[in-house]
Each structure stands twice: as C-alpha cells, then as structure tokens.
Amino acid sequence: MPASTPHAHPCQQATLPPEQAPVHPSVPAVQVQDLCYAYGTEAVLHNITFTVQAGDFLAIIGPNGGGKSTLLRLLLGLLTPSGGEVRIFGKAPAASRSHMGFVPQFTTLRADFPATVLEMVLMGGAQASPLGGGWGTHAKARQKALRLLETLGLSGLAGRPIGSLSGGQCQRAMAARALMAKPEPTQEGEDIPFLLLLDEPTASIDPEGKHCFYDFLETLRGSCTIVLVSHDLSLASPYFTNIALVNRTLTMQPSNQLSPAGLMETFGTHAHSCPIGALQRRLEDSQNQGAGRG
Amino acid sequence: MADFLASAGSYLFLQNALWAALLASVACGIVGSLVVCNRLTFLAGGASHAAYGGIGLAIYFGWPPLLCTLLFSLGASLLMGFVSLHTPARLAGKEGGADAAIGVLWAAGMAFGIILIELTPGYTGELMGYLFGSILTVPRADIWAMALFDVLLVVVLLFFRQGLWAISIDKDFAQARGLPVRFLYLLLVGLTALAVVMLIRIVGLILVLALLTIPPAIARRFCRSLYSCMVVAGLCSLLFSLAGLVLAWYTNISSGAAIIAVSTLAYGLASLPSLQRKTE
C-alpha cells in the first residue's frame, strides 16, 4: 500500500463547482475534470475529463499499464491527483466514502488468511475512525451480510474459510463485502446514492461465471452507479450504458459498443504485436455475444 | 520428569524460566499469528538481527540491555516498515525494493553490534546467550518487563483488533474504506519488534524467527479465525518452550536450540499429508 506523492504536473486547474452537500440523486455520481497523475516523472494519466450520471454503468477498458487502476484509485481518493479534480456525488472522494463500495482485484485478498466468508463480508461495513476503524458484527449487520450472500448465490458458504472458495465465488463474496457499505433505502423507499467501483472483477472467472456476475450487477442498476475497469476486450455488451477507453488519455465511446477506431487509438501500441485483424475479430466476437444476449 | 518438577519447586531460576516461557508464549501467539498472516517473516528476521546493534550499544555504553535493545530494534523495524510502505508493489522484489532495504538493515544492525562489542574494553561477557537464548538465566526484572509488554499487547489488540484484522486480510480494501492502513501497519511492525526483543531472551536472536513463525504456522493449519489461531499458537509456543526446557535440562544442551528442535519436529508432524487431509 505505498503512499503516492505525485510530482507537480503542468495540468490545467479544475473548474468544477464548489462541493455540494448533502448528496442528492440529481448530482452526477462521478465528475472528473482535467485529471492528471504521474508516478515520479512518468505521466500515467493526462487531462482526463468525464462524467458519470447516477444510475449509469460505465466500463473503463484499456491495455495493461494504461492507467485504469490508477484512475480507479484516484476515484477512491487513495491517490492525490497531480492536476485536476475528482468529485464523487459532488464531494471530494474521501468525504464520499460512505457512498462508495469497492471491489479490488482478486489478488489483493489473502486467500490463506484464517477467516470465514461471513467475517470477510462483514468487514465491508468498515468506517474510518482515529482508533483504526471498525465495523458492526451485531445481528443487524450479520443479517445484511447473509442477505447479500444469498443474493449472490453464496448463502451456504457463510461459514466456510475464504481459502476454500473458487475464484468466481470469491469475487462474488468480495462484491457482497463492497455492498455492505451501501446505505439502506430511506423510509420512503428511496435509494440513497451509491457508487460501486470494481477493478478487474471478472479476471479470475470463467466465461459463464462472467455473465452470471454481470447479470448480478445488472440487478443493481436501479439502485447503484457502477464503474468497472478491465483490460478484457470482450466486455462490449449491453450491460453497460457507457464505455470509456483509457490508455494515458480517456476517450468516451459514443455508445455502449467498442468501435474499431477507438480500439486502434487505445490499443495502438499492442496492435504492433497483435494483428489488427485479430483485434477486429475479437471485437466482432464480443459484439456478436452482446447481440446474442441483447 | 519428577526430578525436573522437584527442581522447579526449589530453584528460583527455573521458576523464572517457566514464567518467561508462559509470558513469551502470549506474545508469540498474538504477534506471531499477525506476522505469519501478514507475511512479515522477513521483516521480523531483520528486526531480530538488527537488535544486535542495540545489544552492542548497551554493552559499549553500559546502558540497560533490555531497554536499549528494545528501542534499537523498534527504530530499525519502523525504518524497515516505512521503506516497505513507500516501495511500490511493482518494485518490491527488485533492486532497491523493500526486501533489499530490510536485508541491508538486517546485516548493518548486526555488524554495528559486533563492532561496538569488539570496541568495548575488557568485555568478556557471554554473547552466546544473546545469539541462542538462555531462558534459564532470565532475571526477575525481565519477567516483569515481559508481563508489562503482554498487558500492553493485549490492550493494543483490543483497541485495534478490527483494523489489524482488516490490513491482514486485504490492505487495498481497508485503505479504500478509509482505515489508517499506514498507521496500523507501522503499529504491527512496532509490536513485532517488541515481541522479537522479548523472545530473544528465550531463544536468542538467531532462533527467534522460528519461535515467532512455527507455532502460528502450525495453528493456521487447524484454525478458521485469526483469534483462535492466536490462542492455539500461544499454547503451541508454551508447549514447545516447556518441552525444550525439559529436554535441555536432562541432556545439558542449549535451551534455545532445544526449544526450536521441538518446534521444528512438531511442524514436521503437522505437515504430514494425513493430518493435512483431515483438516481440509
């Protein structure tokens, strides 16, 4: 967990309006303006600007090393931008943590750690505090955790060690953990805005498992805004409302389908070693899959 | 065995040894489990060997050995922890990464201690006790210090149990939830340094790594929660220390080496495939 202290970067200053509070459903879930980030002198992201409206499902796709995970960490407030600004529901990311859930890469979880699935999911309710933070283990929290596990098809696994889960099961358990932070609807039944961020969530899941996972994410669409990053080109699908391609810069795609021009622009460096025909075939395959499911 | 028990009732030094084994087991169970689960074994090794610098300082200047060793080991460990925190994961295993820095501090602390001891005029003290431990010569004052440390350890664990648990299972997620991951990590590193200094009295700085890792490594095979792992590791540590002490008593071999021999044998038995299958 290295702390990143970015060097100054000659980016434009952000021009977002002042912070708004409290969170209101009409406020965009994510506002990113002229965002730049550099590791030392190595620029990773340059002049990234985009907005995600509440309820959208944005897929951020790009090659390895293109800055996707860095962008996600900036959205989470774990890194300080070299330039520009990030707002989550109109506030700085650190001030919006109670409205954010995070599913990190599968490999960040120590699968050999002695803990049960239920214990791991309960951790999702963690709140920061001067004493190191904590989460509830009372009956209400356990009920919520068990309900989430049931929703994700893991109800019988609550007492199992996390090390005994398959990759797909573990990924779903991590999603349940992220959703523990999701506030309960108001007394009027209105959902409180919530942003779910996922980092390569299907990297360790087989193709069938991927669709099951996306089917689950689809059920959250009404109550959550979802931003997912992946290097998987086959992700073009009707699940997403928007797709953005990231490789140092960000290009929003005009629809929820990948375009050959956008692919060439983003994966251009890979295209030298990967014939464009193969890239296009993968694109066509993914679009056919999307059409088949749509 | 009856002879050993009769002697334990008569001799103060043997009673001190039993108390030391009990108190060290508490630290071993708690800190050892966190060290193993956080994969901090290399850092704990660095802390134990760097502690030799503190021993050298204490001997050269005539300062209290326990306090001096403790502060020196704590400083070296926090430096190692700081370097680890500020090394990007992609560089961790490469030249200039955290492993290299820990290795440098590991060797430098030990070399510093040796130089100071050699420069101490007329010093003819027994260094083997620091290297391989001498549980039979632990003074009563050290027993009280160990008891105090155990109390501190339990209090810290009670206050920070969820934070330490969180960084042990998934640092990225803990950080995303706003938990003070860096502080908790340095707290864990600091506790490790303190435990290492305590255990040096029992098995010496060469073998301390084994006592800090073998009992938790055995416990983790049979436990489903971190806290049960701590309890079982503590009990294992106590059992191995007592068995090693009895073995050393009857065979007149080094008590530290005897404790590690017993621990290693137990680890081998726990690793047998038949036992593995039963726990899966």
Coordinates of C-alpha atoms in Angstrom, one line a residue:
Chain A
M1 CA 0.0 0.0 0.0
P2 CA 2.5 2.6 -1.0
A3 CA 1.6 6.2 -0.4
S4 CA 1.9 8.0 -3.7
T5 CA 3.1 11.6 -3.6
P6 CA 2.8 12.8 -7.1
H7 CA 5.2 15.3 -8.5
A8 CA 3.7 18.6 -9.8
H9 CA 2.3 18.2 -13.2
P10 CA 1.6 21.1 -15.6
C11 CA -2.1 20.3 -15.9
Q12 CA -4.9 22.8 -16.0
Q13 CA -6.6 23.6 -12.8
A14 CA -10.0 22.1 -12.2
T15 CA -13.1 24.2 -12.8
L16 CA -15.7 22.1 -11.0
P17 CA -18.3 24.0 -8.9
P18 CA -17.9 24.1 -5.1
E19 CA -18.6 21.0 -3.1
Q20 CA -22.3 20.3 -2.6
A21 CA -23.7 18.6 0.4
P22 CA -25.6 16.5 1.2
V23 CA -25.7 14.0 -1.6
H24 CA -28.6 14.5 -3.9
P25 CA -29.7 12.0 -6.5
S26 CA -29.6 14.7 -9.2
V27 CA -25.8 15.3 -8.6
P28 CA -23.6 13.3 -11.0
A29 CA -22.1 10.3 -9.4
V30 CA -18.7 11.0 -10.8
Q31 CA -17.2 14.2 -12.1
V32 CA -13.7 14.2 -13.3
Q33 CA -12.2 17.4 -14.7
D34 CA -8.7 17.7 -16.3
L35 CA -7.3 14.9 -14.2
C36 CA -3.6 14.2 -14.4
Y37 CA -1.5 11.8 -12.5
A38 CA 2.2 10.9 -12.6
Y39 CA 4.4 8.3 -10.8
G40 CA 7.5 10.4 -10.3
T41 CA 8.2 11.9 -13.7
E42 CA 6.3 9.2 -15.5
A43 CA 2.9 10.6 -16.6
V44 CA 0.2 7.9 -16.3
L45 CA -3.0 9.9 -16.9
H46 CA -3.3 13.1 -18.8
N47 CA -6.2 15.5 -19.0
I48 CA -8.9 13.0 -18.2
T49 CA -12.4 14.5 -18.2
F50 CA -15.7 12.6 -17.9
T51 CA -18.9 12.5 -16.0
V52 CA -20.9 9.5 -14.9
Q53 CA -24.6 10.2 -14.1
A54 CA -26.3 8.5 -11.2
G55 CA -27.5 5.0 -12.3
D56 CA -25.1 4.6 -15.2
F57 CA -22.9 1.6 -15.7
L58 CA -19.6 2.7 -17.1
A59 CA -16.9 0.2 -18.3
I60 CA -13.4 1.6 -18.5
I61 CA -11.4 -0.6 -20.8
G62 CA -7.8 -0.3 -21.8
P63 CA -4.5 -2.2 -22.1
N64 CA -2.4 -3.2 -19.1
G65 CA -0.3 -0.3 -17.8
G66 CA -2.7 2.2 -19.5
G67 CA -3.7 3.8 -16.2
K68 CA -7.1 2.1 -15.5
S69 CA -6.4 1.0 -12.0
T70 CA -4.7 4.4 -11.2
L71 CA -7.8 6.1 -12.4
L72 CA -9.9 3.9 -10.1
R73 CA -7.6 4.7 -7.1
L74 CA -8.0 8.4 -7.9
L75 CA -11.8 8.0 -7.8
L76 CA -11.4 6.3 -4.5
G77 CA -9.3 9.1 -3.1
L78 CA -6.4 6.8 -2.5
L79 CA -4.1 8.8 -4.7
T80 CA -3.8 12.6 -4.9
P81 CA -4.0 14.0 -8.4
S82 CA -1.1 15.8 -10.0
G83 CA -3.7 18.1 -11.5
G84 CA -7.4 18.4 -12.0
E85 CA -10.1 17.3 -9.7
V86 CA -12.4 14.4 -8.8
R87 CA -15.8 14.7 -7.3
I88 CA -18.0 11.8 -6.1
F89 CA -21.6 12.8 -5.7
G90 CA -20.3 16.4 -5.6
K91 CA -17.8 15.9 -2.9
A92 CA -14.1 15.0 -2.6
P93 CA -13.7 11.2 -2.7
A94 CA -12.6 11.0 0.9
A95 CA -15.8 12.7 2.0
S96 CA -18.0 10.3 0.0
R97 CA -16.7 7.0 1.3
S98 CA -20.0 6.2 3.0
H99 CA -21.5 6.3 -0.5
M100 CA -18.9 4.1 -2.2
G101 CA -18.2 0.4 -2.4
F102 CA -15.0 -1.1 -3.8
V103 CA -14.3 -4.5 -5.3
P104 CA -10.5 -4.7 -5.6
Q105 CA -8.6 -7.1 -7.8
F106 CA -9.0 -10.7 -6.7
T107 CA -5.3 -11.0 -5.9
T108 CA -5.4 -8.3 -3.2
L109 CA -7.3 -10.7 -0.9
R110 CA -5.1 -13.0 1.2
A111 CA -6.9 -16.2 0.5
D112 CA -4.8 -18.1 3.0
F113 CA -6.0 -15.8 5.8
P114 CA -7.9 -17.6 8.6
A115 CA -11.3 -16.1 8.2
T116 CA -14.8 -17.2 7.2
V117 CA -16.7 -15.8 4.2
L118 CA -19.2 -14.1 6.6
E119 CA -16.3 -12.4 8.6
M120 CA -14.9 -11.1 5.3
V121 CA -18.2 -9.7 4.1
L122 CA -18.9 -8.0 7.5
M123 CA -15.6 -6.1 7.0
G124 CA -17.4 -4.2 4.2
G125 CA -19.2 -2.1 6.8
A126 CA -15.9 -0.6 8.0
Q127 CA -15.9 3.0 8.9
A128 CA -12.7 5.1 9.5
S129 CA -12.0 6.3 13.0
P130 CA -9.0 7.5 14.9
L131 CA -8.6 4.1 16.5
G132 CA -8.2 2.4 13.2
G133 CA -11.8 1.9 12.1
G134 CA -14.2 -0.8 12.7
W135 CA -17.4 -2.4 11.7
G136 CA -20.5 -3.8 13.3
T137 CA -20.8 -7.5 14.0
H138 CA -24.2 -7.2 15.6
A139 CA -27.3 -9.2 14.5
K140 CA -28.5 -6.5 12.0
A141 CA -25.1 -6.4 10.2
R142 CA -25.0 -10.2 10.1
Q143 CA -28.5 -10.3 8.6
K144 CA -27.5 -7.8 6.0
A145 CA -24.3 -9.8 5.2
L146 CA -26.2 -13.1 5.0
R147 CA -28.9 -11.5 2.8
L148 CA -26.2 -10.2 0.4
L149 CA -24.5 -13.6 0.3
E150 CA -27.9 -15.2 -0.5
T151 CA -28.5 -12.7 -3.3
L152 CA -25.1 -13.6 -4.8
G153 CA -25.8 -17.3 -4.5
L154 CA -23.4 -17.9 -1.6
S155 CA -25.8 -18.5 1.2
G156 CA -24.5 -21.9 2.1
L157 CA -20.9 -20.7 2.2
A158 CA -21.1 -18.1 5.0
G159 CA -19.2 -20.3 7.5
R160 CA -16.6 -21.6 5.0
P161 CA -13.0 -20.4 5.1
I162 CA -12.3 -17.9 2.3
G163 CA -9.5 -20.0 1.1
S164 CA -11.9 -22.8 0.1
L165 CA -13.8 -20.6 -2.4
S166 CA -13.3 -20.8 -6.1
G167 CA -12.2 -17.7 -8.0
G168 CA -15.8 -16.9 -9.0
Q169 CA -17.2 -17.5 -5.6
C170 CA -14.5 -15.3 -4.0
Q171 CA -15.2 -12.5 -6.5
R172 CA -18.9 -12.6 -5.6
A173 CA -18.1 -12.6 -1.9
M174 CA -15.9 -9.5 -2.5
A175 CA -18.9 -7.9 -4.2
A176 CA -21.1 -8.7 -1.2
R177 CA -18.4 -7.1 1.0
A178 CA -18.4 -3.9 -1.1
L179 CA -22.2 -3.8 -0.9
M180 CA -22.2 -3.9 2.9
A181 CA -21.4 -0.2 2.7
K182 CA -24.5 0.6 0.7
P183 CA -26.9 2.6 2.9
E184 CA -30.4 1.1 3.4
P185 CA -33.2 3.0 1.4
T186 CA -34.9 5.8 3.2
Q187 CA -38.2 5.3 5.0
E188 CA -40.0 6.5 1.8
G189 CA -38.2 3.7 0.0
E190 CA -35.9 5.9 -2.0
D191 CA -32.4 4.6 -2.7
I192 CA -29.5 6.6 -1.3
P193 CA -27.0 7.3 -4.0
F194 CA -24.2 4.7 -4.0
L195 CA -21.2 4.2 -6.3
L196 CA -19.8 0.7 -6.8
L197 CA -16.2 0.6 -8.2
L198 CA -14.8 -2.7 -9.5
D199 CA -11.2 -3.4 -10.5
E200 CA -10.9 -6.3 -13.0
P201 CA -13.8 -8.1 -11.3
T202 CA -14.0 -11.0 -13.8
A203 CA -10.3 -11.6 -14.3
S204 CA -10.5 -14.9 -12.4
I205 CA -13.9 -16.1 -13.6
D206 CA -14.7 -18.4 -16.5
P207 CA -16.9 -17.0 -19.4
E208 CA -20.1 -18.4 -17.9
G209 CA -19.3 -17.1 -14.5
K210 CA -18.7 -13.7 -16.1
H211 CA -22.2 -13.5 -17.4
C212 CA -23.6 -14.6 -14.1
F213 CA -21.6 -11.8 -12.4
Y214 CA -22.8 -9.2 -14.9
D215 CA -26.4 -10.4 -14.5
F216 CA -26.0 -9.7 -10.8
L217 CA -24.5 -6.2 -11.5
E218 CA -27.5 -5.6 -13.8
T219 CA -29.8 -6.1 -10.9
L220 CA -28.1 -3.3 -9.0
R221 CA -28.5 -0.8 -11.9
G222 CA -31.6 0.8 -10.4
S223 CA -30.0 1.5 -7.0
C224 CA -26.3 1.9 -7.8
T225 CA -24.0 3.7 -10.1
I226 CA -21.3 1.2 -11.3
V227 CA -17.9 1.9 -12.7
L228 CA -15.8 -1.1 -13.7
V229 CA -12.3 -1.3 -15.1
S230 CA -11.0 -4.1 -17.2
H231 CA -8.5 -4.9 -19.9
D232 CA -10.9 -7.5 -21.3
L233 CA -11.9 -6.6 -24.9
S234 CA -14.8 -9.0 -24.8
L235 CA -16.6 -6.7 -22.4
A236 CA -18.5 -4.9 -25.0
S237 CA -22.0 -5.8 -24.0
P238 CA -25.5 -4.5 -23.5
Y239 CA -24.8 -4.5 -19.7
F240 CA -23.0 -1.1 -19.9
T241 CA -24.6 2.2 -20.5
N242 CA -21.2 3.7 -21.4
I243 CA -17.7 2.6 -22.3
A244 CA -14.6 4.6 -22.0
L245 CA -11.2 3.6 -23.4
V246 CA -8.2 4.5 -21.4
N247 CA -4.5 4.5 -22.3
R248 CA -3.0 7.6 -20.7
T249 CA -5.9 9.6 -22.0
L250 CA -9.6 8.7 -21.9
T251 CA -12.0 8.5 -24.8
M252 CA -15.7 8.1 -24.2
Q253 CA -17.2 5.8 -26.8
P254 CA -20.4 7.2 -28.5
S255 CA -22.4 4.1 -27.4
N256 CA -22.0 1.0 -25.3
Q257 CA -20.2 -0.7 -28.1
L258 CA -16.5 -0.6 -28.9
S259 CA -15.5 1.0 -32.2
P260 CA -12.6 -0.2 -34.3
A261 CA -11.2 3.4 -34.4
G262 CA -11.4 3.7 -30.7
L263 CA -9.7 0.3 -30.2
M264 CA -6.9 1.3 -32.6
E265 CA -6.4 4.5 -30.8
T266 CA -6.3 2.9 -27.3
F267 CA -4.6 -0.4 -28.1
G268 CA -2.4 1.0 -30.8
T269 CA 0.8 0.1 -29.1
H270 CA -0.5 -3.5 -28.7
A271 CA -1.6 -3.6 -32.4
H272 CA 2.1 -3.6 -33.4
S273 CA 2.4 -7.1 -31.9
C274 CA -1.2 -8.1 -32.4
P275 CA -2.5 -8.0 -36.0
I276 CA -5.4 -5.6 -36.4
G277 CA -7.4 -8.5 -38.0
A278 CA -7.2 -10.4 -34.7
L279 CA -8.3 -7.3 -32.8
Q280 CA -11.2 -6.8 -35.1
R281 CA -12.2 -10.4 -34.9
R282 CA -12.3 -10.2 -31.1
L283 CA -14.3 -7.0 -31.4
E284 CA -16.8 -8.7 -33.8
D285 CA -17.0 -11.8 -31.5
S286 CA -17.7 -9.6 -28.5
Q287 CA -20.3 -7.6 -30.3
N288 CA -22.0 -10.8 -31.5
Q289 CA -22.0 -12.1 -28.0
G290 CA -23.6 -8.8 -26.9
A291 CA -26.2 -9.0 -29.6
G292 CA -26.9 -12.6 -28.7
R293 CA -27.5 -11.6 -25.1
G294 CA -29.5 -8.5 -26.0
Chain B
M1 CA 10.3 -35.6 34.8
A2 CA 9.8 -35.8 38.6
D3 CA 13.3 -34.5 39.1
F4 CA 12.5 -31.5 36.8
L5 CA 9.3 -30.7 38.7
A6 CA 11.0 -31.0 42.0
S7 CA 13.8 -28.7 40.8
A8 CA 11.2 -26.2 39.5
G9 CA 9.7 -26.1 43.0
S10 CA 13.2 -25.4 44.6
Y11 CA 15.1 -23.2 42.2
L12 CA 14.2 -19.6 41.5
F13 CA 16.0 -19.6 38.1
L14 CA 13.8 -22.5 36.9
Q15 CA 10.7 -20.7 38.1
N16 CA 11.7 -17.6 36.2
A17 CA 12.3 -19.8 33.1
L18 CA 8.8 -21.2 33.4
W19 CA 7.3 -17.7 33.8
A20 CA 9.3 -16.5 30.9
A21 CA 8.1 -19.3 28.7
L22 CA 4.5 -18.5 29.7
L23 CA 4.8 -14.8 29.1
A24 CA 6.7 -15.2 25.8
S25 CA 4.0 -17.6 24.6
V26 CA 1.4 -14.9 24.9
A27 CA 3.4 -12.5 22.7
C28 CA 4.3 -15.4 20.3
G29 CA 0.7 -16.3 19.9
I30 CA -0.6 -12.8 19.2
V31 CA 2.2 -11.2 17.3
G32 CA 3.4 -14.4 15.6
S33 CA -0.1 -15.0 14.1
L34 CA -0.1 -11.5 12.7
V35 CA 3.4 -11.8 11.4
V36 CA 2.6 -15.0 9.6
C37 CA -0.7 -13.8 8.2
N38 CA 0.9 -10.6 7.0
R39 CA 3.9 -12.3 5.6
L40 CA 6.2 -10.2 7.7
T41 CA 8.6 -13.1 8.5
F42 CA 11.5 -11.5 6.6
L43 CA 10.9 -8.1 8.4
A44 CA 10.8 -9.9 11.8
G45 CA 14.1 -11.6 10.9
G46 CA 15.5 -8.2 10.1
A47 CA 14.2 -6.8 13.4
S48 CA 15.7 -9.6 15.4
H49 CA 19.2 -9.4 13.8
A50 CA 19.2 -5.6 13.9
A51 CA 18.5 -5.9 17.6
Y52 CA 22.1 -6.9 18.0
G53 CA 23.0 -3.3 17.3
G54 CA 21.1 -2.4 20.5
I55 CA 22.9 -5.1 22.4
G56 CA 26.2 -3.7 21.3
L57 CA 25.2 -0.2 22.3
A58 CA 24.1 -1.4 25.7
I59 CA 27.4 -3.2 26.3
Y60 CA 29.6 -0.4 25.0
F61 CA 27.9 2.4 27.0
G62 CA 26.8 0.3 29.9
W63 CA 23.1 1.1 29.3
P64 CA 20.2 -1.3 30.4
P65 CA 20.3 -4.1 27.8
L66 CA 16.6 -4.8 27.6
L67 CA 15.5 -1.2 27.1
C68 CA 18.4 -0.4 24.7
T69 CA 17.8 -3.5 22.6
L70 CA 14.1 -2.7 22.6
L71 CA 14.5 0.9 21.4
F72 CA 17.1 0.0 18.8
S73 CA 15.1 -2.9 17.4
L74 CA 11.9 -0.7 17.4
G75 CA 13.7 2.1 15.5
A76 CA 15.2 -0.3 12.9
S77 CA 11.8 -2.1 12.4
L78 CA 9.9 1.1 11.9
L79 CA 12.5 2.2 9.4
M80 CA 12.0 -1.1 7.5
G81 CA 8.2 -0.7 7.7
F82 CA 8.5 2.8 6.4
V83 CA 10.6 1.7 3.5
S84 CA 8.1 -1.2 2.8
L85 CA 5.2 1.3 2.8
H86 CA 6.9 3.6 0.4
T87 CA 8.0 0.9 -2.0
P88 CA 5.5 0.5 -4.9
A89 CA 4.3 -3.1 -5.1
R90 CA 5.8 -3.4 -8.6
L91 CA 9.3 -2.6 -7.2
A92 CA 9.0 -4.7 -4.1
G93 CA 11.0 -7.6 -5.3
K94 CA 13.5 -5.6 -7.4
E95 CA 16.8 -4.0 -6.6
G96 CA 16.2 -1.1 -4.3
G97 CA 12.9 -2.5 -3.2
A98 CA 11.8 -3.2 0.4
D99 CA 13.4 -6.6 0.6
A100 CA 16.8 -5.1 -0.2
A101 CA 16.4 -2.4 2.4
I102 CA 15.4 -4.9 5.0
G103 CA 18.4 -7.0 4.1
V104 CA 20.7 -4.1 4.5
L105 CA 19.3 -3.1 7.9
W106 CA 19.4 -6.7 9.0
A107 CA 23.1 -7.0 8.3
A108 CA 24.1 -3.4 9.3
G109 CA 22.4 -3.7 12.7
M110 CA 24.3 -6.9 13.4
A111 CA 27.6 -5.6 12.2
F112 CA 27.1 -2.4 14.2
G113 CA 26.6 -4.5 17.4
I114 CA 29.6 -6.7 16.7
I115 CA 31.9 -3.7 16.1
L116 CA 30.7 -2.0 19.4
I117 CA 31.2 -5.2 21.4
E118 CA 34.7 -5.6 20.0
L119 CA 35.5 -2.0 20.8
T120 CA 34.3 -2.4 24.4
P121 CA 37.5 -2.5 26.6
G122 CA 37.8 -5.7 28.6
Y123 CA 34.4 -7.1 27.7
T124 CA 34.3 -10.8 28.2
G125 CA 30.6 -11.3 28.6
E126 CA 28.7 -14.3 27.3
L127 CA 27.4 -13.4 23.9
M128 CA 26.1 -16.9 23.1
G129 CA 23.1 -16.1 25.4
Y130 CA 22.0 -13.3 23.1
L131 CA 22.6 -15.3 20.0
F132 CA 21.0 -18.6 21.1
G133 CA 19.0 -17.6 24.1
S134 CA 19.3 -18.5 27.8
I135 CA 15.8 -19.0 29.3
L136 CA 17.4 -20.4 32.4
T137 CA 19.2 -17.1 33.2
V138 CA 16.2 -14.7 32.7
P139 CA 16.2 -12.3 35.7
R140 CA 13.1 -11.5 37.7
A141 CA 13.2 -7.9 36.4
D142 CA 12.9 -9.1 32.8
I143 CA 9.9 -11.2 33.8
W144 CA 8.1 -8.1 35.0
A145 CA 9.0 -6.3 31.8
M146 CA 7.6 -9.2 29.8
A147 CA 4.4 -9.2 31.8
L148 CA 4.1 -5.5 31.2
F149 CA 4.6 -6.0 27.5
D150 CA 2.0 -8.7 27.4
V151 CA -0.5 -6.4 29.0
L152 CA 0.3 -3.7 26.5
L153 CA 0.0 -6.2 23.7
V154 CA -3.5 -7.3 24.8
V155 CA -4.7 -3.8 25.3
V156 CA -3.4 -2.7 21.8
L157 CA -5.1 -5.8 20.3
L158 CA -8.4 -5.0 22.0
F159 CA -8.3 -1.4 20.7
F160 CA -7.1 -2.1 17.2
R161 CA -8.3 -5.7 16.6
Q162 CA -10.5 -4.9 13.6
G163 CA -8.0 -2.5 12.0
L164 CA -5.2 -5.1 12.3
W165 CA -7.5 -7.8 11.1
A166 CA -8.5 -5.7 8.1
I167 CA -5.0 -4.9 6.9
S168 CA -4.1 -8.5 7.4
I169 CA -6.7 -9.8 5.0
D170 CA -6.9 -7.0 2.4
K171 CA -4.9 -3.8 2.6
D172 CA -6.4 -2.3 -0.6
F173 CA -9.9 -2.7 0.6
A174 CA -9.1 -1.4 4.1
Q175 CA -7.5 1.7 2.6
A176 CA -10.5 2.2 0.3
R177 CA -12.7 2.2 3.4
G178 CA -10.6 5.0 4.9
L179 CA -8.9 2.9 7.5
P180 CA -5.4 4.3 8.6
V181 CA -3.6 1.5 6.9
R182 CA -0.1 3.0 7.2
F183 CA -0.5 3.7 10.9
L184 CA -1.9 0.2 11.5
Y185 CA 1.0 -1.4 9.5
L186 CA 3.6 0.5 11.5
L187 CA 1.8 -0.4 14.7
L188 CA 2.1 -4.0 13.7
V189 CA 5.7 -3.6 12.8
G190 CA 6.4 -2.0 16.1
L191 CA 4.6 -4.8 18.0
T192 CA 6.7 -7.3 16.1
A193 CA 9.9 -5.5 17.1
L194 CA 8.8 -5.6 20.8
A195 CA 7.9 -9.3 20.6
V196 CA 11.2 -10.1 19.0
V197 CA 13.2 -8.5 21.8
M198 CA 11.1 -10.4 24.3
L199 CA 11.7 -13.7 22.6
I200 CA 15.4 -13.0 22.2
R201 CA 15.6 -13.8 26.0
I202 CA 14.2 -17.2 25.3
V203 CA 15.8 -18.5 22.1
G204 CA 18.2 -15.8 21.1
L205 CA 18.2 -13.6 18.1
I206 CA 19.3 -16.3 15.7
L207 CA 16.4 -18.6 16.5
V208 CA 13.7 -16.0 17.4
L209 CA 12.3 -16.2 13.9
A210 CA 11.5 -19.9 14.3
L211 CA 9.6 -19.4 17.6
L212 CA 7.7 -16.5 16.1
T213 CA 6.6 -18.3 13.0
I214 CA 6.5 -22.1 13.7
P215 CA 3.6 -22.1 16.3
P216 CA 1.4 -19.7 14.2
A217 CA 2.2 -21.7 11.0
I218 CA 1.0 -24.9 12.8
A219 CA -2.0 -23.2 14.3
R220 CA -3.1 -21.7 10.9
R221 CA -3.5 -25.2 9.5
F222 CA -6.2 -26.1 12.1
C223 CA -7.9 -22.7 12.8
R224 CA -10.6 -20.9 10.9
S225 CA -10.2 -17.5 12.6
L226 CA -7.3 -15.2 13.4
Y227 CA -8.2 -15.1 17.1
S228 CA -8.4 -18.9 17.5
C229 CA -5.1 -19.0 15.6
M230 CA -3.6 -16.7 18.2
V231 CA -4.8 -18.9 21.1
V232 CA -3.6 -22.1 19.5
A233 CA -0.2 -20.6 18.5
G234 CA 0.3 -19.3 22.1
L235 CA -0.5 -22.8 23.5
C236 CA 1.8 -24.4 21.0
S237 CA 4.6 -22.0 21.9
L238 CA 4.2 -22.7 25.6
L239 CA 4.2 -26.4 24.9
F240 CA 7.3 -26.3 22.8
S241 CA 9.1 -24.0 25.3
L242 CA 8.3 -26.3 28.2
A243 CA 9.3 -29.4 26.2
G244 CA 12.5 -27.8 25.1
L245 CA 13.3 -26.7 28.6
V246 CA 12.8 -30.2 29.9
L247 CA 14.9 -31.6 27.0
A248 CA 17.7 -29.1 27.8
W249 CA 17.5 -29.9 31.5
Y250 CA 18.1 -33.6 31.0
T251 CA 20.5 -33.5 28.1
N252 CA 22.5 -30.4 29.1
I253 CA 22.1 -28.8 25.6
S254 CA 21.3 -25.2 24.8
S255 CA 17.7 -24.5 25.8
G256 CA 17.1 -22.2 22.8
A257 CA 18.2 -24.8 20.4
A258 CA 16.2 -27.5 22.2
I259 CA 13.0 -25.4 22.0
I260 CA 13.5 -24.8 18.3
A261 CA 14.2 -28.5 17.7
V262 CA 11.0 -29.5 19.4
S263 CA 9.1 -26.8 17.4
T264 CA 10.5 -28.0 14.1
L265 CA 9.6 -31.6 14.9
A266 CA 6.1 -30.5 15.7
Y267 CA 5.9 -28.5 12.5
G268 CA 7.1 -31.6 10.5
L269 CA 4.4 -33.7 12.2
A270 CA 1.7 -31.1 11.5
S271 CA 2.7 -31.1 7.8
L272 CA 2.2 -34.8 7.4
P273 CA -0.2 -35.4 4.5
S274 CA -2.5 -37.5 6.6
L275 CA -3.1 -34.6 9.0
Q276 CA -3.4 -32.2 6.1
R277 CA -6.3 -34.2 4.6
K278 CA -8.1 -34.4 7.9
T279 CA -8.2 -30.6 8.3
E280 CA -9.3 -29.9 4.7

